Short mmCIF file of C-alpha atoms and ligand atoms in Angstrom, two decimals:
data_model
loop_
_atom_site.label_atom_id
_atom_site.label_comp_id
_atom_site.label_asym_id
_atom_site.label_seq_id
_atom_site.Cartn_x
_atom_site.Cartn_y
_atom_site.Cartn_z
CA UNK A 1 94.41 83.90 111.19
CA UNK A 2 94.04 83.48 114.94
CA UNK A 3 91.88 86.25 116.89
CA UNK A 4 95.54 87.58 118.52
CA UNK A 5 96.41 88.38 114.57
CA UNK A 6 95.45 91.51 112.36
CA UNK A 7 97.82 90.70 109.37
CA UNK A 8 98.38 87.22 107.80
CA UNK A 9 100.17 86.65 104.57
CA UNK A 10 101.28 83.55 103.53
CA UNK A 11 103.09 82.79 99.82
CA UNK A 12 101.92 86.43 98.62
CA UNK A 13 103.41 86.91 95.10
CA UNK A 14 102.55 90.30 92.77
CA UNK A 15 103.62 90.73 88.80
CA UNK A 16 102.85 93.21 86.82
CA UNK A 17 103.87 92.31 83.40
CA UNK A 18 107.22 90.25 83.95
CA UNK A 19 108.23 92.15 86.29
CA UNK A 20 107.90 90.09 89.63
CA UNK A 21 107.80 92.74 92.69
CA UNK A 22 106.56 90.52 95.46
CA UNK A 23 107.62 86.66 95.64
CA UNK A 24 106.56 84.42 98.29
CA UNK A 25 106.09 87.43 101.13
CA UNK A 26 104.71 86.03 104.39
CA UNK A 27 103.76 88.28 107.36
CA UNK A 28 102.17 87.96 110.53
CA UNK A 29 101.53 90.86 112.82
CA UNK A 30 99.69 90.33 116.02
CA UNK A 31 97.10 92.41 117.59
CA UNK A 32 98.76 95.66 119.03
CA UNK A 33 102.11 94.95 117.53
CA UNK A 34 104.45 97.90 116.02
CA UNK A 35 106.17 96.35 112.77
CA UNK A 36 108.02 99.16 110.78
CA UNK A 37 108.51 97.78 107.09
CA UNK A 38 111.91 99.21 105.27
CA UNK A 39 113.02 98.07 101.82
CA UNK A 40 114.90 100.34 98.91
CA UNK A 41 112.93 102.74 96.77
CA UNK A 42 110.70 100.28 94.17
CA UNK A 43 110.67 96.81 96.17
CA UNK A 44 106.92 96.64 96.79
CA UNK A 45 106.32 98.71 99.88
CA UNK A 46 103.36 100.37 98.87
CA UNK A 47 102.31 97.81 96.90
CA UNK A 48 101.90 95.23 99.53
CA UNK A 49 100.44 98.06 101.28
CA UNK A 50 97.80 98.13 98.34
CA UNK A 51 96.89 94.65 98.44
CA UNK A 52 96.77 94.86 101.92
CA UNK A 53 94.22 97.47 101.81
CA UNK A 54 92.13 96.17 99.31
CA UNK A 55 93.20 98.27 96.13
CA UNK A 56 95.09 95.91 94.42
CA UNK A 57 94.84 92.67 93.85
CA UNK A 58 98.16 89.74 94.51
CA UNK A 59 98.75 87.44 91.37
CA UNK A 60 98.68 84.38 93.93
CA UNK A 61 98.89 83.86 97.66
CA UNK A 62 97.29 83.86 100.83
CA UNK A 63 96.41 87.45 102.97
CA UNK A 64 94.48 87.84 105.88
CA UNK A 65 93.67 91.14 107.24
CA UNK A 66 91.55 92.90 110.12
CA UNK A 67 88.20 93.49 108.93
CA UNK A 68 88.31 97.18 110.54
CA UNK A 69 91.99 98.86 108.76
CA UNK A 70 92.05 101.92 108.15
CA UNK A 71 95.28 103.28 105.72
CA UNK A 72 96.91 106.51 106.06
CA UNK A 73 99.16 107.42 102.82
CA UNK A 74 102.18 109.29 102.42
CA UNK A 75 99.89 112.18 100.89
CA UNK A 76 97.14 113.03 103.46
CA UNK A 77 94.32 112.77 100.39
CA UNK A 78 91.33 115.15 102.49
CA UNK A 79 88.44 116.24 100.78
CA UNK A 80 88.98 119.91 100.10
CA UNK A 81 85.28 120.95 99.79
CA UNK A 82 84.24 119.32 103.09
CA UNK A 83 85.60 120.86 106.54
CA UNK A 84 88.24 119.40 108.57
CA UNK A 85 86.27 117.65 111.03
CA UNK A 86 83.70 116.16 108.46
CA UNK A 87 87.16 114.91 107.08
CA UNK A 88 87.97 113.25 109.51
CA UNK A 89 84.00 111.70 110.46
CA UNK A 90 84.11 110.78 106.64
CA UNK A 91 84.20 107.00 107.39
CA UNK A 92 80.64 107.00 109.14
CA UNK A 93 77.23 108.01 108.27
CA UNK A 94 76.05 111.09 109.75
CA UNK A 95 74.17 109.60 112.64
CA UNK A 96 74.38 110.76 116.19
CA UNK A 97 77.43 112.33 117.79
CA UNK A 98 79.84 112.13 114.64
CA UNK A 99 80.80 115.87 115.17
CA UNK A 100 81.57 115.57 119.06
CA UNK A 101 83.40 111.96 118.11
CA UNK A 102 85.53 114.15 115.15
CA UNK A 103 86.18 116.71 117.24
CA UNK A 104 87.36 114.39 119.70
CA UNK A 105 89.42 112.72 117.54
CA UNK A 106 91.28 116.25 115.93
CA UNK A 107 91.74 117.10 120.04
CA UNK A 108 94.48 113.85 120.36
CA UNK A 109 96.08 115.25 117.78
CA UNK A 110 96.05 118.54 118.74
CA UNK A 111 93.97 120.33 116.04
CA UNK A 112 90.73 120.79 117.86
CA UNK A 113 90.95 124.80 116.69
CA UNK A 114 91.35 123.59 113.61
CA UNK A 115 88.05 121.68 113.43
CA UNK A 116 86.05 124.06 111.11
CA UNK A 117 88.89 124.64 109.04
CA UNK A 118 88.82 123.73 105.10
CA UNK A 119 91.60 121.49 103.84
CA UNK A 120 93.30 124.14 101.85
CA UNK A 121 94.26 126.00 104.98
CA UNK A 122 96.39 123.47 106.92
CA UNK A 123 100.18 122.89 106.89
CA UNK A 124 101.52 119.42 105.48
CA UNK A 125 102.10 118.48 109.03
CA UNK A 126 98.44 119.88 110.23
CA UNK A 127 97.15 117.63 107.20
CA UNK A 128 98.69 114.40 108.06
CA UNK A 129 97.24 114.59 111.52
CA UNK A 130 94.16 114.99 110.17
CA UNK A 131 94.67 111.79 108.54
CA UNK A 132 95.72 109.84 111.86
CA UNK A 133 92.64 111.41 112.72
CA UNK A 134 90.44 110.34 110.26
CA UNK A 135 92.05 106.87 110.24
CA UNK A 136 91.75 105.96 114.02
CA UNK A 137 87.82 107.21 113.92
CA UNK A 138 86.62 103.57 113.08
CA UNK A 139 88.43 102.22 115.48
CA UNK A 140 90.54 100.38 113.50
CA UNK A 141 92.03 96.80 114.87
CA UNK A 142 94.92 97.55 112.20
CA UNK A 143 96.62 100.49 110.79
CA UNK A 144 98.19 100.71 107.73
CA UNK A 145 100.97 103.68 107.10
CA UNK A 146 102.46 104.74 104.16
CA UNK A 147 105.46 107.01 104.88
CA UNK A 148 103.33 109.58 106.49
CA UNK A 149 105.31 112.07 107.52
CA UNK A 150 107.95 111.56 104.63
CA UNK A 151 107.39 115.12 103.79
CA UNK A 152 107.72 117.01 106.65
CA UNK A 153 110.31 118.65 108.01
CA UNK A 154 112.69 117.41 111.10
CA UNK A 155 111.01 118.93 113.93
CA UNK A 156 107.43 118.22 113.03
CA UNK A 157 108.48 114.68 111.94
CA UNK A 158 109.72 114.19 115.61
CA UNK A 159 106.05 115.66 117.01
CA UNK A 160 103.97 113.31 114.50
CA UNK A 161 106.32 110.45 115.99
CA UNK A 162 105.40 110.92 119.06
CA UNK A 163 102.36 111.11 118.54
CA UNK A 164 101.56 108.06 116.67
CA UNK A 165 103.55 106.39 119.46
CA UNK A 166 101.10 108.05 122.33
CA UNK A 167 98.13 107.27 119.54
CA UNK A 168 99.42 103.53 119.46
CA UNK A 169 99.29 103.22 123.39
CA UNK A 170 96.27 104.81 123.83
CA UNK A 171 94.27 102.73 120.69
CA UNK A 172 96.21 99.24 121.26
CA UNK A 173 96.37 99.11 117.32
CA UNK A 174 98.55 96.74 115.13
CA UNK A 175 100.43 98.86 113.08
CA UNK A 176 102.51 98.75 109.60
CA UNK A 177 104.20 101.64 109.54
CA UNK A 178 106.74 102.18 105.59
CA UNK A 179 109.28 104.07 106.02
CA UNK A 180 112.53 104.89 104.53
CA UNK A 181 114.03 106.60 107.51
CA UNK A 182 116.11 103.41 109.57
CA UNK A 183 115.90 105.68 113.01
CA UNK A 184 112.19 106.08 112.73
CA UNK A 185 111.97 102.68 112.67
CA UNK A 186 113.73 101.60 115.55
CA UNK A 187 112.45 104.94 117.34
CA UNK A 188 108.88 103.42 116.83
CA UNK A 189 108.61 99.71 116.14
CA UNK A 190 108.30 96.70 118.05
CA UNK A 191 109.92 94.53 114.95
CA UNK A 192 111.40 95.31 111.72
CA UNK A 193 110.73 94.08 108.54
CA UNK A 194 113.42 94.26 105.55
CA UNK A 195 111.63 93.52 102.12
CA UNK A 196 113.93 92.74 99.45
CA UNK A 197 113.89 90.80 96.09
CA UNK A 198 110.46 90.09 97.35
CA UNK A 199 110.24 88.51 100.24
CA UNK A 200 111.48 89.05 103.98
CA UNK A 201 114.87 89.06 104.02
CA UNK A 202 115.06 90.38 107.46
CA UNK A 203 113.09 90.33 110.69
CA UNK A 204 114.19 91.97 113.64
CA UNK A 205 113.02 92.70 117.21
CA UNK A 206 113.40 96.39 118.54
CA UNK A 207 114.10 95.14 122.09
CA UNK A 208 114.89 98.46 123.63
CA UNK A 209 111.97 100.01 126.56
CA UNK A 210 110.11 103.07 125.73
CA UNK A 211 110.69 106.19 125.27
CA UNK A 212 113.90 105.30 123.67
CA UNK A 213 117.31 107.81 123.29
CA UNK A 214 118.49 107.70 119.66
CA UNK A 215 121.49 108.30 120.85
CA UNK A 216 122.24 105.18 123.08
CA UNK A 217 124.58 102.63 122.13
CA UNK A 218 121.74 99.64 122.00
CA UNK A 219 119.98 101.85 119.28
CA UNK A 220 122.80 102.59 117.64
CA UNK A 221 123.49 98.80 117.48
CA UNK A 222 119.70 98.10 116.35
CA UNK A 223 120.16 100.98 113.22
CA UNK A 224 123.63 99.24 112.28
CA UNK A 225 121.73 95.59 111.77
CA UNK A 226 118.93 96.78 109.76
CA UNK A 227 121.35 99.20 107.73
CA UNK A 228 123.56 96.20 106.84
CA UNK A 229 120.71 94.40 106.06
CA UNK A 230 119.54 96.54 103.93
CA UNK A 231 122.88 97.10 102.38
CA UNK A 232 123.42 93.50 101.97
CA UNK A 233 120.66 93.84 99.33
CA UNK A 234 122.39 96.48 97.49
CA UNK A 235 123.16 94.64 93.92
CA UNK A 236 120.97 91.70 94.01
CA UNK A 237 118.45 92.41 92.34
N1 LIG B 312 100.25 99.80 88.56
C1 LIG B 312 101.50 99.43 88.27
N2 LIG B 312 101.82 98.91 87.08
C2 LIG B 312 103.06 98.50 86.78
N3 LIG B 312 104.09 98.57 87.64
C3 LIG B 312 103.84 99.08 88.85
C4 LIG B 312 102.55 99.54 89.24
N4 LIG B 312 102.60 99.98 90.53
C5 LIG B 312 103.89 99.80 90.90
N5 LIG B 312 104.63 99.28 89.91
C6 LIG B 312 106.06 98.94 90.00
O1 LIG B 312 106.23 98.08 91.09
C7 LIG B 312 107.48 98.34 91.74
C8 LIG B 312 107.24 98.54 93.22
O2 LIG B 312 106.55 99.78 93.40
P1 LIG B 312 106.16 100.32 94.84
O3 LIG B 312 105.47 101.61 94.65
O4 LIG B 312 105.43 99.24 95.55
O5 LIG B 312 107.62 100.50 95.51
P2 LIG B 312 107.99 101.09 96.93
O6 LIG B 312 108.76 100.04 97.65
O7 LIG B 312 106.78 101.61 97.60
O8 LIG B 312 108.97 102.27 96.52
P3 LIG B 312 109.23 103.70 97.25
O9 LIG B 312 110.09 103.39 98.43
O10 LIG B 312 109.97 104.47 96.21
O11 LIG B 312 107.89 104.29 97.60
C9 LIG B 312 108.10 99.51 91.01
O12 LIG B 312 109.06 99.01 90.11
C10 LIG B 312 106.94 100.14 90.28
O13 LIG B 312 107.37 100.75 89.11
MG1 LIG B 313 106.15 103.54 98.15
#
């Protein structure tokens, strides 16, 4: 892995029993680069995530990662008996400015008021910001996403969008964002990845300039390719 890098994979394979869910997956992302990873429900999404973040291990295969990634999942998993902002400081000891840092950190994404609040109290949107939050406190050089705002509703799914893009800018993190949702995708990444039966079987540059209209005919051309792609998959497997 070169210094410009924050994911390498190279021949990554994953069984559990017989069944073979990853098969010679390779991967780079470079430092700062969006890649949105779609594939259909049960290819290996979250478990490449896994591996990627340490939790699982791959049968046999080569992966690189940044040493500072920090994972946001689909479910925003906060401590409910510790406050919002000690949430999101959870990463660090408590040394020095951790709660002017935290609260810092809940102000870019908007939940500053929210800072003494206990888990139990926020929305599902409020909760995944947290996360984002919690996630960039590190600093991370890579930033792993798990359908994050799967759950949430149309509107607030559009907000959390744009902020992860604004967070993205502002943090010049790599990101691997899962998703099942083909416009959020192409609304947010700089590539695409199609996983299916395994391995890549699609890679595609977003070349479209920022902020982008959804309703365009360039995007619309972008969402056709990866939808075929994905539908050329349908009954391979
Ligand atoms: N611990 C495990 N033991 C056995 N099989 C597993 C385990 N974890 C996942 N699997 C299987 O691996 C396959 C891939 O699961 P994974 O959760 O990675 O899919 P996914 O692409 O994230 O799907 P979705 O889009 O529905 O979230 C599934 O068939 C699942 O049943
Ligand atoms: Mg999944």
């Amino acid at each position: 892995m070169t210094a410009a890098d924050v994911i390498e994979l190279e021949g990554l394979s994953k069984r559990y029993g017989d069944q073979v869910i990853l098969d010679d997956f390779s991967l780079t992302v470079r430092r700062g680069e969006f890649v949105a990873l779609l594939g259909r429900s049960g290819t290996g999404k979250t478990t490449l995530l896994r591996i990627l973040a340490g939790l699982e291990d791959a049968t046999s295969g080569h992966a690189k990662i940044a040493a500072r990634t920090s994972v946001v999942f689909q479910e925003p998993r906060l401590i409910q008996a510790q406050r919002v902002w000690r949430n999101v400081a959870l990463t660090t000891s408590r040394r020095g400015d951790v709660y002017q840092r935290a609260v810092g950190g809940l102000t870019e994404v908007g939940l500053a008021d929210k800072a003494h609040a206990w888990p139990k109290n926020l929305s599902g949107g409020e909760a995944q910001r947290v996360g984002l939050a919690r996630a960039l406190f590190r600093s991370p050089d890579l930033l792993l996403l798990d359908e994050p705002f799967g759950a949430l509703d149309a509107f607030t799914r559009r907000n959390a969008q744009d902020l992860v893009t604004a967070l993205w800018q502002e943090h010049q993190v790599g990101i691997l964002l899962v998703t099942h949702d083909i416009e959020e995708a192409v609304l947010l990444a700089d590539r695409i990845v199609v996983l299916g039966n395994g391995f890549v079987q699609a890679n595609l540059p977003v070349d479209l300039t920022r902020p982008r209209d959804v309703t365009s005919p360039a995007f619309n051309a972008i969402k056709r390719r990866v939808l075929d792609s994905l539908e050329s998959l349908k009954d391979t497997r």
